[in-house]
Amino acid sequence: IDFDLILENIKYLNMLAGEGISQVEHTPQGARLRQAEPLPLTLYQNGIITCNGAFRPYQDPSTQQWLQDIMDGYFPSELQPRYPDGI
């Protein structure tokens, strides 16, 4: 696993997702600025934890797909149902 590539691509994907940029959120009283909620990712020597979920070992095929998507420069495909308009 190329951790340097993963970290580099996560920084790039965060930039694409608008990290640090506020969006206008309309409320009944008017509007306010809101930043997108971050999706936590913790990398360990033998696996990952994403979105405050369960530990996922690197041998798990879904974890391998998640990391391969990142290494290929894409958002993880398993997040698409949760964020159908993009993350």
XYZ file of N, CA and C in Angstrom:
261
model
N 0.853 -1.181 0.000
C 0.000 0.000 0.000
C 0.891 1.233 0.000
N 0.637 2.106 -0.932
C 1.422 3.332 -1.077
C 0.766 4.459 -0.264
N 1.161 4.560 1.005
C 0.555 5.548 1.896
C 0.820 6.975 1.431
N 1.986 7.226 0.857
C 2.282 8.570 0.356
C 1.308 8.962 -0.753
N 1.034 8.035 -1.662
C 0.088 8.291 -2.745
C -1.323 8.503 -2.189
N -1.701 7.683 -1.217
C -3.024 7.836 -0.606
C -3.166 9.220 0.012
N -2.185 9.639 0.795
C -2.253 10.957 1.440
C -2.250 12.087 0.417
N -1.438 11.959 -0.610
C -1.392 12.976 -1.673
C -2.745 13.083 -2.378
N -3.328 11.939 -2.705
C -4.613 11.948 -3.401
C -5.751 12.414 -2.503
N -5.683 12.119 -1.215
C -6.706 12.618 -0.289
C -6.649 14.139 -0.232
N -5.453 14.700 -0.199
C -5.331 16.171 -0.209
C -5.944 16.744 -1.487
N -5.676 16.114 -2.610
C -6.231 16.570 -3.888
C -7.759 16.447 -3.902
N -8.272 15.310 -3.446
C -9.722 15.105 -3.425
C -10.401 16.074 -2.454
N -9.743 16.363 -1.332
C -10.296 17.352 -0.406
C -10.397 18.717 -1.077
N -9.388 19.070 -1.858
C -9.419 20.334 -2.579
C -10.584 20.346 -3.571
N -10.765 19.244 -4.307
C -11.876 19.148 -5.253
C -13.226 19.263 -4.554
N -13.304 18.717 -3.347
C -14.559 18.732 -2.598
C -14.838 20.088 -1.968
N -13.872 21.012 -2.076
C -14.095 22.353 -1.542
C -13.720 22.501 -0.090
N -12.689 21.811 0.341
C -12.244 21.914 1.731
C -11.987 23.371 2.097
N -12.583 23.800 3.205
C -12.390 25.157 3.689
C -13.281 26.193 3.043
N -14.088 25.792 2.067
C -14.980 26.720 1.376
C -16.377 26.578 1.974
N -16.974 27.687 2.315
C -18.314 27.675 2.895
C -19.366 27.719 1.799
N -20.476 27.072 2.066
C -21.623 27.068 1.164
C -22.766 27.817 1.838
N -23.632 28.435 1.054
C -24.797 29.119 1.600
C -25.869 28.071 1.883
N -26.340 28.041 3.116
C -27.409 27.133 3.517
C -28.628 27.983 3.858
N -29.719 27.746 3.159
C -30.933 28.518 3.395
C -31.648 27.976 4.627
N -32.103 28.884 5.478
C -32.821 28.535 6.700
C -34.147 29.288 6.709
N -35.076 28.913 7.577
C -36.343 29.651 7.667
C -36.148 31.130 8.009
N -35.073 31.456 8.720
C -34.797 32.841 9.089
C -33.959 33.586 8.048
N -33.513 32.927 7.025
C -32.676 33.565 6.007
C -31.672 32.588 5.437
N -30.415 32.806 5.758
C -29.355 31.932 5.264
C -28.152 32.024 6.194
N -27.274 31.042 6.084
C -26.031 31.049 6.848
C -24.963 30.320 6.053
N -23.729 30.572 6.407
C -22.614 29.877 5.764
C -22.351 28.575 6.517
N -22.112 27.526 5.759
C -21.866 26.223 6.358
C -20.742 25.534 5.597
N -19.840 24.909 6.338
C -18.798 24.108 5.719
C -19.222 22.646 5.756
N -18.811 21.910 4.750
C -19.145 20.486 4.680
C -18.522 19.746 5.856
N -19.247 18.752 6.337
C -18.728 17.915 7.418
C -17.612 17.026 6.878
N -16.486 16.961 7.573
C -15.403 16.079 7.106
C -15.759 14.611 7.348
N -15.197 13.760 6.540
C -15.338 12.314 6.720
C -14.030 11.802 7.299
N -14.043 11.403 8.557
C -12.789 10.966 9.179
C -12.237 9.677 8.563
N -10.940 9.634 8.457
C -10.222 8.451 7.982
C -8.986 8.291 8.853
N -8.840 7.107 9.424
C -7.654 6.801 10.222
C -6.960 5.620 9.570
N -5.686 5.810 9.234
C -4.879 4.751 8.628
C -4.029 4.091 9.701
N -4.088 2.782 9.780
C -3.269 2.007 10.705
C -2.345 1.100 9.903
N -1.417 0.474 10.589
C -0.480 -0.422 9.930
C -1.202 -1.610 9.287
N -2.324 -2.034 9.887
C -2.993 -3.236 9.398
C -4.432 -3.007 8.939
N -4.865 -1.726 8.836
C -6.220 -1.478 8.377
C -6.608 -0.015 8.513
N -7.887 0.274 8.297
C -8.385 1.643 8.353
C -9.688 1.698 9.140
N -10.032 2.898 9.561
C -11.352 3.193 10.094
C -11.837 4.405 9.320
N -13.024 4.293 8.730
C -13.605 5.398 7.975
C -14.953 5.779 8.569
N -15.235 7.066 8.544
C -16.543 7.585 8.978
C -16.911 7.101 10.370
N -15.923 6.975 11.248
C -16.134 6.521 12.633
C -16.800 5.150 12.707
N -16.566 4.338 11.692
C -17.156 3.000 11.649
C -16.239 1.966 12.280
N -16.455 0.742 11.916
C -15.684 -0.379 12.441
C -14.307 -0.436 11.773
N -13.389 -1.091 12.446
C -12.053 -1.319 11.891
C -12.177 -2.205 10.659
N -11.447 -1.831 9.610
C -11.480 -2.564 8.345
C -10.062 -2.997 7.991
N -9.762 -4.294 8.079
C -8.409 -4.757 7.739
C -8.129 -4.607 6.248
N -6.859 -4.432 5.921
C -6.465 -4.260 4.527
C -6.770 -5.492 3.676
N -6.890 -6.665 4.286
C -7.178 -7.880 3.531
C -8.637 -7.933 3.058
N -9.507 -7.147 3.651
C -10.927 -7.133 3.281
C -11.060 -6.561 1.866
N -11.758 -7.269 0.966
C -11.902 -6.776 -0.417
C -12.531 -5.383 -0.508
N -13.486 -5.059 0.364
C -14.102 -3.729 0.300
C -13.105 -2.647 0.717
N -12.218 -2.963 1.634
C -11.176 -2.015 2.031
C -10.182 -1.828 0.895
N -9.824 -2.921 0.238
C -8.911 -2.832 -0.898
C -9.514 -1.979 -2.009
N -10.814 -2.133 -2.271
C -11.475 -1.327 -3.298
C -11.504 0.139 -2.887
N -11.778 0.403 -1.620
C -11.822 1.771 -1.086
C -10.473 2.458 -1.320
N -9.401 1.770 -0.946
C -8.057 2.336 -1.102
C -7.655 2.438 -2.567
N -8.051 1.470 -3.393
C -7.715 1.525 -4.814
C -8.380 2.721 -5.476
N -9.631 3.000 -5.109
C -10.309 4.189 -5.632
C -9.512 5.441 -5.297
N -9.058 5.557 -4.056
C -8.263 6.723 -3.634
C -6.948 6.778 -4.409
N -6.259 5.637 -4.512
C -4.970 5.614 -5.212
C -5.134 5.930 -6.697
N -6.308 5.630 -7.265
C -6.585 5.954 -8.665
C -7.024 7.409 -8.840
N -7.170 8.131 -7.718
C -7.534 9.542 -7.787
C -9.021 9.810 -7.760
N -9.810 8.829 -7.319
C -11.267 8.973 -7.275
C -11.766 8.934 -5.830
N -12.958 9.497 -5.628
C -13.618 9.324 -4.346
C -14.031 7.859 -4.237
N -14.010 7.288 -3.024
C -14.395 5.881 -2.882
C -15.813 5.629 -3.403
N -15.949 4.625 -4.254
C -17.243 4.337 -4.873
C -18.299 3.939 -3.856
N -17.898 3.396 -2.723
C -18.897 2.999 -1.726
C -19.583 4.206 -1.078
N -19.034 5.403 -1.257
C -19.659 6.610 -0.712
C -20.739 7.168 -1.634
N -20.821 6.652 -2.859
C -21.772 7.194 -3.829
C -23.229 7.107 -3.364
N -23.690 6.002 -2.766
C -25.081 5.985 -2.288
C -25.356 7.044 -1.205
N -24.367 7.301 -0.371
C -24.511 8.269 0.712
C -24.436 9.709 0.197
N -23.653 9.904 -0.869
C -23.458 11.229 -1.468
C -23.683 11.139 -2.974
N -24.927 10.973 -3.416
C -25.188 10.764 -4.849
C -24.808 11.953 -5.733
N -24.767 13.162 -5.172
C -24.398 14.341 -5.953
C -22.915 14.664 -5.844
N -22.160 13.764 -5.275
C -20.726 13.986 -5.072
C -20.458 14.382 -3.637
N -19.213 14.235 -3.271
C -18.829 14.526 -1.894
C -17.997 15.784 -1.858
